[in-house]
């Protein structure tokens, strides 16, 4: 988890949605407060690289041809409202690279991680760079039968942006939970929670501690321990997980 010094917390409000129109209105750049994190809590690792080449046009036939030669049609947006925006660039990325990354970290973790995207004139030409930008995957479409990537949407992630991110939840402490030790079961209501995040402090996941939960108790979105600059988009009263009573089938077996 990350922590922002209280004296600097107010300055986090200077983070703004990034767009060309917004940049024209704001005359002076916001001063960003220094951010520190607590050791022992999740923190972002170094961003991995994804290579891309420009794509001249879009359409079903073009996309099919790209996939046939091992490429995935993709788009980069300049995020505007935390979801998607303008300044669109059509690109293609390497199918094997996307599939390897998704297999390595999992789909939910892939969609909550920043990557260094390098657009070249050709994958093999390191010296001919068109654009080098930090991005967040926004959408990933996989084939339902083979999990082959079909298309990817990225949004640019400059430091001053605010991004809507579905952050995966990792449950810990289940081995000592009083409720689970009594034979109850874990009812997972949400596996990700959407937060509005400055890019530099997007956590790779959020730990949900179950070690003190007894039968009938639950944790809410507002109970999650995150950096104070992260703002939940959903209502804080929404449940995340609950220790439920024994299943009906288990009760019948016990009789």
Coordinates of C-alpha atoms in Angstrom, one line a residue:
X1 CA 0.0 0.0 0.0
X2 CA 1.1 3.5 -0.6
X3 CA 0.9 6.5 1.7
X4 CA 0.8 10.2 1.0
X5 CA 2.1 12.6 3.7
X6 CA -0.9 14.4 5.3
X7 CA 0.7 17.8 4.6
X8 CA 0.7 16.9 0.9
X9 CA -2.6 15.2 0.7
X10 CA -4.5 18.3 -0.5
X11 CA -2.1 18.6 -3.5
X12 CA -3.3 15.3 -4.9
X13 CA -6.5 17.1 -5.9
X14 CA -4.4 18.8 -8.6
X15 CA -4.4 15.5 -10.6
X16 CA -6.7 16.0 -13.5
X17 CA -8.2 14.2 -16.4
X18 CA -5.8 14.5 -19.3
X19 CA -7.0 15.7 -22.7
X20 CA -6.0 18.3 -25.2
X21 CA -9.0 20.4 -24.5
X22 CA -8.4 20.4 -20.7
X23 CA -4.7 21.3 -21.3
X24 CA -5.8 24.4 -23.1
X25 CA -7.8 25.6 -20.1
X26 CA -5.3 25.0 -17.4
X27 CA -2.6 27.7 -17.6
X28 CA -0.1 26.4 -15.0
X29 CA 0.9 22.8 -14.5
X30 CA -0.2 21.3 -11.2
X31 CA 2.5 20.7 -8.5
X32 CA 2.4 17.0 -7.6
X33 CA 3.1 15.9 -4.1
X34 CA 5.8 13.4 -3.4
X35 CA 4.4 9.9 -2.9
X36 CA 5.9 7.2 -0.7
X37 CA 4.8 3.6 -0.1
X38 CA 5.0 1.3 2.9
X39 CA 7.4 -1.6 2.7
X40 CA 5.6 -4.9 2.8
X41 CA 2.6 -3.7 0.9
X42 CA 1.9 -4.2 -2.9
X43 CA 3.7 -1.8 -5.1
X44 CA 4.0 -1.5 -8.9
X45 CA 6.9 -3.4 -10.5
X46 CA 8.9 -2.1 -13.5
X47 CA 6.7 -1.6 -16.6
X48 CA 7.2 -4.3 -19.3
X49 CA 7.5 -3.3 -22.9
X50 CA 5.1 -3.9 -25.7
X51 CA 6.1 -3.2 -29.3
X52 CA 3.7 -1.9 -31.9
X53 CA 3.6 -0.8 -35.6
X54 CA 1.1 1.7 -37.2
X55 CA -2.0 0.4 -38.8
X56 CA -3.4 2.4 -41.7
X57 CA -7.1 1.5 -41.5
X58 CA -9.6 -0.5 -39.5
X59 CA -12.4 -2.9 -40.4
X60 CA -13.2 -6.6 -40.2
X61 CA -11.2 -7.6 -43.2
X62 CA -8.1 -5.6 -42.1
X63 CA -8.3 -7.1 -38.6
X64 CA -8.6 -10.7 -40.0
X65 CA -5.5 -10.1 -42.1
X66 CA -3.6 -8.8 -39.1
X67 CA -4.4 -11.8 -37.0
X68 CA -3.5 -14.2 -39.8
X69 CA 0.1 -12.9 -39.8
X70 CA 0.4 -13.0 -36.0
X71 CA -0.6 -9.5 -35.1
X72 CA -3.4 -8.1 -32.9
X73 CA -5.3 -5.0 -34.0
X74 CA -5.1 -2.4 -31.3
X75 CA -5.9 1.3 -30.6
X76 CA -4.3 3.9 -28.3
X77 CA -6.6 6.6 -26.9
X78 CA -5.7 9.7 -25.0
X79 CA -7.9 9.1 -22.0
X80 CA -10.3 12.0 -21.3
X81 CA -12.7 10.9 -18.6
X82 CA -10.9 8.0 -17.1
X83 CA -12.4 5.6 -19.6
X84 CA -11.6 6.7 -23.2
X85 CA -11.2 9.8 -25.3
X86 CA -9.7 11.2 -28.4
X87 CA -6.2 11.4 -30.1
X88 CA -6.7 7.9 -31.5
X89 CA -3.8 6.0 -33.1
X90 CA -4.4 2.7 -34.9
X91 CA -1.7 0.2 -34.2
X92 CA -0.9 -3.6 -34.3
X93 CA 0.9 -5.5 -31.6
X94 CA 2.4 -8.9 -31.6
X95 CA -0.1 -11.6 -30.7
X96 CA 2.5 -13.8 -29.0
X97 CA 3.6 -11.0 -26.8
X98 CA 0.1 -10.1 -25.6
X99 CA -0.7 -13.8 -25.0
X100 CA 2.5 -14.4 -23.0
X101 CA 1.8 -11.3 -20.8
X102 CA -1.8 -12.4 -20.2
X103 CA -0.7 -16.0 -19.4
X104 CA 2.0 -14.7 -17.1
X105 CA 0.0 -12.3 -14.9
X106 CA -3.7 -13.2 -15.6
X107 CA -6.3 -11.2 -17.5
X108 CA -7.4 -9.0 -14.5
X109 CA -3.9 -8.2 -13.6
X110 CA -3.0 -7.4 -17.2
X111 CA -5.8 -4.8 -17.3
X112 CA -4.6 -3.1 -14.1
X113 CA -0.9 -2.8 -15.1
X114 CA 1.0 -0.1 -16.9
X115 CA 3.2 -0.9 -19.9
X116 CA 5.8 0.9 -22.0
X117 CA 4.4 0.9 -25.5
X118 CA 6.9 1.7 -28.3
X119 CA 5.4 2.3 -31.7
X120 CA 8.0 1.7 -34.5
X121 CA 7.9 1.8 -38.2
X122 CA 8.8 -1.9 -38.1
X123 CA 9.1 -4.4 -35.1
X124 CA 12.7 -5.0 -36.0
X125 CA 13.8 -1.4 -36.4
X126 CA 14.8 -0.1 -32.9
X127 CA 16.0 3.2 -34.2
X128 CA 12.8 4.2 -36.0
X129 CA 10.5 5.1 -33.1
X130 CA 7.2 6.9 -33.9
X131 CA 5.9 7.2 -30.3
X132 CA 7.0 5.9 -26.9
X133 CA 4.3 6.2 -24.3
X134 CA 3.2 4.7 -21.0
X135 CA -0.2 3.0 -21.4
X136 CA -2.9 1.1 -19.5
X137 CA -4.8 -1.7 -21.2
X138 CA -8.4 -0.7 -21.1
X139 CA -10.1 -3.6 -23.1
X140 CA -8.9 -7.0 -24.1
X141 CA -10.9 -9.3 -26.3
X142 CA -9.9 -13.0 -26.3
X143 CA -11.2 -15.8 -28.5
X144 CA -13.7 -17.7 -26.4
X145 CA -12.3 -21.1 -27.4
X146 CA -8.6 -20.6 -27.7
X147 CA -7.9 -17.4 -25.6
X148 CA -6.0 -16.0 -28.6
X149 CA -6.0 -12.2 -28.4
X150 CA -8.4 -10.6 -30.9
X151 CA -8.0 -6.9 -30.1
X152 CA -6.6 -4.6 -27.4
X153 CA -7.5 -1.0 -26.5
X154 CA -4.9 1.1 -24.6
X155 CA -5.1 4.5 -23.0
X156 CA -2.2 6.9 -22.5
X157 CA -1.2 7.3 -18.9
X158 CA 0.7 10.5 -18.3
X159 CA 1.6 11.3 -14.7
X160 CA -1.1 14.0 -14.3
X161 CA -3.9 11.7 -15.5
X162 CA -6.6 10.0 -13.4
X163 CA -7.4 6.5 -14.6
X164 CA -10.4 4.3 -13.8
X165 CA -8.8 1.0 -12.9
X166 CA -10.4 -2.4 -12.0
X167 CA -7.9 -3.5 -9.3
X168 CA -7.8 -7.2 -8.6
X169 CA -8.4 -8.4 -5.0
X170 CA -6.1 -10.9 -3.3
X171 CA -7.6 -12.6 -0.3
X172 CA -5.3 -13.4 2.7
X173 CA -5.7 -14.8 6.2
X174 CA -8.3 -17.4 5.2
X175 CA -6.3 -20.1 7.1
X176 CA -6.9 -18.3 10.4
X177 CA -10.4 -16.8 9.8
X178 CA -12.6 -17.7 12.8
X179 CA -15.6 -18.2 10.6
X180 CA -13.9 -20.4 8.1
X181 CA -12.3 -22.5 10.8
X182 CA -15.9 -23.2 12.1
X183 CA -16.8 -24.7 8.7
X184 CA -18.4 -21.7 7.1
X185 CA -17.5 -20.8 3.5
X186 CA -16.1 -17.8 1.8
X187 CA -18.6 -15.9 -0.4
X188 CA -16.6 -13.8 -2.8
X189 CA -18.8 -11.0 -4.1
X190 CA -16.2 -9.0 -6.0
X191 CA -12.9 -10.0 -7.4
X192 CA -12.0 -6.5 -8.6
X193 CA -12.9 -3.1 -7.4
X194 CA -12.8 0.0 -9.6
X195 CA -10.8 3.0 -8.3
X196 CA -9.8 6.4 -9.8
X197 CA -6.0 6.3 -9.6
X198 CA -3.0 8.5 -10.4
X199 CA -0.9 6.3 -12.7
X200 CA 2.2 6.4 -10.6
X201 CA 0.5 4.6 -7.7
X202 CA -1.8 2.0 -9.3
X203 CA -1.3 -1.0 -7.0
X204 CA -0.9 -4.4 -8.7
X205 CA -3.6 -5.7 -6.4
X206 CA -5.3 -5.0 -3.1
X207 CA -5.0 -7.4 -0.2
X208 CA -8.2 -8.3 1.6
X209 CA -7.5 -9.6 5.1
X210 CA -9.9 -12.3 6.2
X211 CA -8.1 -13.2 9.4
X212 CA -10.6 -11.6 11.8
X213 CA -13.9 -12.4 10.0
X214 CA -16.4 -14.6 11.8
X215 CA -19.6 -16.2 10.6
X216 CA -21.9 -13.6 9.1
X217 CA -19.4 -10.9 8.9
X218 CA -18.4 -9.1 5.7
X219 CA -15.9 -6.5 4.3
X220 CA -17.1 -3.5 2.3
X221 CA -15.4 -1.5 -0.4
X222 CA -14.8 1.2 2.2
X223 CA -12.9 -1.3 4.4
X224 CA -10.2 -1.9 1.8
X225 CA -6.8 -0.4 2.7
X226 CA -5.5 1.7 -0.2
X227 CA -3.5 4.8 -0.8
X228 CA -5.5 7.9 0.2
X229 CA -5.2 9.3 -3.3
X230 CA -7.1 6.3 -4.7
X231 CA -10.8 7.1 -4.8
X232 CA -13.4 4.3 -5.1
X233 CA -15.8 4.8 -8.0
X234 CA -18.5 2.4 -6.6
X235 CA -20.3 3.0 -3.3
X236 CA -18.2 2.3 -0.2
X237 CA -21.1 0.4 1.4
X238 CA -21.0 -2.3 -1.3
X239 CA -19.9 -5.7 0.1
X240 CA -16.7 -7.3 -1.2
X241 CA -16.6 -10.6 0.7
X242 CA -18.7 -12.4 3.3
X243 CA -18.2 -15.4 5.6
X244 CA -21.4 -17.3 5.0
X245 CA -22.9 -20.2 7.0
X246 CA -22.5 -23.8 6.0
X247 CA -24.0 -24.8 2.6
X248 CA -27.2 -26.7 2.7
X249 CA -25.5 -29.8 1.3
X250 CA -22.9 -29.6 4.0
X251 CA -25.6 -29.3 6.7
X252 CA -27.4 -32.4 5.4
X253 CA -24.2 -34.4 5.4
X254 CA -23.5 -33.4 9.0
X255 CA -26.9 -34.8 10.1

